[in-house]
N, C-alpha and C. Protein backbone atom coordinates (compact mmCIF):
# COMPACT_ATOMS: atom_id res chain seq x y z
N MET A 1 167.04 21.30 276.82
CA MET A 1 167.98 20.44 276.12
C MET A 1 167.62 18.97 276.32
N ILE A 2 168.24 18.15 275.54
CA ILE A 2 168.00 16.71 275.60
C ILE A 2 169.04 16.09 276.52
N ASP A 3 168.60 15.26 277.44
CA ASP A 3 169.52 14.58 278.34
C ASP A 3 170.27 13.48 277.59
N GLY A 4 171.58 13.38 277.85
CA GLY A 4 172.39 12.33 277.26
C GLY A 4 172.89 12.65 275.86
N PHE A 5 172.70 13.86 275.38
CA PHE A 5 173.15 14.25 274.04
C PHE A 5 174.10 15.41 274.19
N ALA A 6 175.39 15.18 273.96
CA ALA A 6 176.41 16.21 274.16
C ALA A 6 176.64 16.99 272.87
N ILE A 7 176.67 18.30 272.98
CA ILE A 7 176.96 19.18 271.85
C ILE A 7 178.27 19.89 272.17
N SER A 8 179.24 19.77 271.24
CA SER A 8 180.55 20.36 271.50
C SER A 8 180.50 21.89 271.48
N ASP A 9 179.76 22.46 270.54
CA ASP A 9 179.65 23.92 270.45
C ASP A 9 178.17 24.28 270.30
N PRO A 10 177.51 24.69 271.38
CA PRO A 10 176.08 24.97 271.29
C PRO A 10 175.72 26.13 270.37
N ASP A 11 176.68 27.00 270.03
CA ASP A 11 176.41 28.14 269.15
C ASP A 11 176.69 27.83 267.68
N ALA A 12 177.18 26.63 267.38
CA ALA A 12 177.51 26.27 265.99
C ALA A 12 176.23 26.08 265.18
N LYS A 13 176.25 26.57 263.94
CA LYS A 13 175.10 26.42 263.05
C LYS A 13 175.24 25.09 262.30
N PRO A 14 174.12 24.39 262.06
CA PRO A 14 174.20 23.11 261.34
C PRO A 14 174.57 23.34 259.88
N LYS A 15 175.33 22.40 259.32
CA LYS A 15 175.71 22.47 257.91
C LYS A 15 174.56 21.92 257.08
N GLN A 16 174.37 22.49 255.88
CA GLN A 16 173.33 22.01 254.99
C GLN A 16 173.98 21.23 253.85
N CYS A 17 173.42 20.07 253.57
CA CYS A 17 173.95 19.25 252.50
C CYS A 17 173.49 19.78 251.13
N THR A 18 174.13 19.33 250.08
CA THR A 18 173.82 19.79 248.73
C THR A 18 172.38 19.45 248.35
N ALA A 19 171.93 18.25 248.70
CA ALA A 19 170.55 17.84 248.35
C ALA A 19 169.53 18.74 249.04
N CYS A 20 169.81 19.15 250.29
CA CYS A 20 168.89 20.03 251.00
C CYS A 20 168.81 21.40 250.32
N LEU A 21 169.94 21.91 249.90
CA LEU A 21 169.97 23.20 249.22
C LEU A 21 169.26 23.14 247.88
N GLN A 22 169.48 22.06 247.13
CA GLN A 22 168.83 21.92 245.82
C GLN A 22 167.32 21.76 245.98
N GLY A 23 166.89 21.09 247.02
CA GLY A 23 165.46 20.91 247.26
C GLY A 23 164.75 22.21 247.59
N LYS A 24 165.48 23.16 248.14
CA LYS A 24 164.90 24.46 248.49
C LYS A 24 165.07 25.49 247.38
N HIS A 25 165.77 25.12 246.31
CA HIS A 25 166.05 26.04 245.21
C HIS A 25 164.75 26.39 244.49
N ARG A 26 164.56 27.65 244.21
CA ARG A 26 163.35 28.09 243.49
C ARG A 26 163.65 28.20 242.00
N LEU A 27 162.67 27.85 241.21
CA LEU A 27 162.78 27.97 239.76
C LEU A 27 162.23 29.32 239.32
N THR A 28 162.79 29.83 238.25
CA THR A 28 162.26 31.09 237.72
C THR A 28 160.95 30.80 237.00
N PRO A 29 159.98 31.71 237.03
CA PRO A 29 158.68 31.46 236.39
C PRO A 29 158.81 31.47 234.87
N PHE A 30 157.82 30.85 234.22
CA PHE A 30 157.79 30.86 232.77
C PHE A 30 157.57 32.30 232.29
N PRO A 31 158.16 32.67 231.14
CA PRO A 31 157.91 34.01 230.62
C PRO A 31 156.46 34.14 230.15
N LYS A 32 155.93 35.37 230.19
CA LYS A 32 154.55 35.61 229.78
C LYS A 32 154.39 35.49 228.27
N GLU A 33 155.44 35.80 227.53
CA GLU A 33 155.42 35.67 226.07
C GLU A 33 156.68 34.98 225.60
N SER A 34 156.56 34.21 224.55
CA SER A 34 157.71 33.52 223.99
C SER A 34 158.55 34.48 223.15
N THR A 35 159.84 34.31 223.23
CA THR A 35 160.75 35.11 222.40
C THR A 35 161.30 34.30 221.23
N THR A 36 160.77 33.09 221.04
CA THR A 36 161.22 32.22 219.96
C THR A 36 160.58 32.65 218.65
N THR A 37 161.40 32.81 217.63
CA THR A 37 160.88 33.16 216.31
C THR A 37 161.00 31.93 215.40
N LEU A 38 159.91 31.61 214.71
CA LEU A 38 159.87 30.44 213.84
C LEU A 38 159.59 30.90 212.42
N GLY A 39 160.27 30.28 211.47
CA GLY A 39 160.13 30.69 210.09
C GLY A 39 159.18 29.83 209.29
N GLU A 40 159.16 28.52 209.54
CA GLU A 40 158.36 27.61 208.73
C GLU A 40 157.60 26.62 209.61
N ILE A 41 156.61 26.00 209.00
CA ILE A 41 155.88 24.94 209.69
C ILE A 41 156.85 23.79 209.95
N GLY A 42 156.82 23.26 211.13
CA GLY A 42 157.70 22.15 211.49
C GLY A 42 158.99 22.59 212.16
N ASP A 43 159.19 23.91 212.34
CA ASP A 43 160.40 24.38 213.01
C ASP A 43 160.42 23.95 214.47
N ILE A 44 159.25 23.83 215.08
CA ILE A 44 159.18 23.38 216.46
C ILE A 44 157.97 22.47 216.62
N VAL A 45 158.16 21.35 217.29
CA VAL A 45 157.08 20.41 217.57
C VAL A 45 157.08 20.15 219.07
N VAL A 46 155.91 20.27 219.68
CA VAL A 46 155.76 20.05 221.11
C VAL A 46 155.01 18.74 221.31
N SER A 47 155.50 17.90 222.22
CA SER A 47 154.83 16.64 222.49
C SER A 47 154.52 16.51 223.97
N ASP A 48 153.54 15.65 224.26
CA ASP A 48 153.14 15.41 225.64
C ASP A 48 152.71 13.95 225.75
N VAL A 49 153.07 13.32 226.86
CA VAL A 49 152.68 11.94 227.12
C VAL A 49 151.79 11.93 228.34
N TRP A 50 150.62 11.29 228.24
CA TRP A 50 149.69 11.19 229.35
C TRP A 50 149.53 9.73 229.71
N GLY A 51 149.52 9.43 231.00
CA GLY A 51 149.29 8.06 231.40
C GLY A 51 150.04 7.73 232.67
N PRO A 52 149.91 6.57 233.18
CA PRO A 52 149.10 5.49 232.66
C PRO A 52 147.61 5.74 232.90
N ALA A 53 146.81 5.33 231.93
CA ALA A 53 145.37 5.52 232.01
C ALA A 53 144.76 4.50 232.97
N PRO A 54 143.69 4.87 233.67
CA PRO A 54 143.06 3.91 234.57
C PRO A 54 142.34 2.78 233.83
N THR A 55 142.00 3.03 232.56
CA THR A 55 141.32 2.03 231.73
C THR A 55 142.11 1.85 230.45
N ARG A 56 142.24 0.63 229.99
CA ARG A 56 142.96 0.38 228.74
C ARG A 56 142.15 0.87 227.54
N GLY A 57 142.88 1.24 226.48
CA GLY A 57 142.23 1.63 225.24
C GLY A 57 141.74 0.41 224.47
N ILE A 58 141.17 0.63 223.28
CA ILE A 58 140.61 -0.45 222.46
C ILE A 58 141.65 -1.51 222.12
N HIS A 59 142.89 -1.07 221.88
CA HIS A 59 143.97 -2.00 221.51
C HIS A 59 144.89 -2.32 222.69
N GLY A 60 144.46 -2.02 223.91
CA GLY A 60 145.23 -2.36 225.10
C GLY A 60 146.24 -1.31 225.54
N GLU A 61 146.18 -0.13 224.95
CA GLU A 61 147.15 0.91 225.28
C GLU A 61 146.83 1.58 226.63
N PHE A 62 147.89 2.00 227.32
CA PHE A 62 147.77 2.68 228.61
C PHE A 62 148.15 4.15 228.53
N TYR A 63 148.85 4.56 227.50
CA TYR A 63 149.39 5.92 227.40
C TYR A 63 148.85 6.62 226.15
N PHE A 64 148.81 7.95 226.20
CA PHE A 64 148.38 8.76 225.07
C PHE A 64 149.47 9.79 224.80
N THR A 65 149.89 9.90 223.55
CA THR A 65 150.91 10.87 223.14
C THR A 65 150.29 11.84 222.15
N SER A 66 150.52 13.15 222.38
CA SER A 66 150.04 14.15 221.44
C SER A 66 151.22 14.96 220.92
N PHE A 67 151.14 15.35 219.65
CA PHE A 67 152.15 16.18 219.01
C PHE A 67 151.47 17.41 218.44
N THR A 68 152.01 18.58 218.73
CA THR A 68 151.47 19.84 218.22
C THR A 68 152.56 20.56 217.45
N ASP A 69 152.24 20.92 216.21
CA ASP A 69 153.20 21.62 215.35
C ASP A 69 152.91 23.10 215.41
C-alpha cells in the first residue's frame, strides 16, 4: 500500500466515468456486402477529402476532394 493515502473501503471497486466507457466501446465491423439497392445513376454519391498535402498544388491548394457516383 501507499503510505499517507487512506482508503475508506479497501474492497470497493472504482467507478468508471462515461468517457472511459465510451472510449472502450467497440464498433461493429463493416458488412461484407452492401444491402443498399439503387435504382438510378446519382442515387448515391460518395465523397472523400484528403489533406492537408505536404506540398501545395499548382493553384496553391492543400486538399483534394473526390466524388464517386
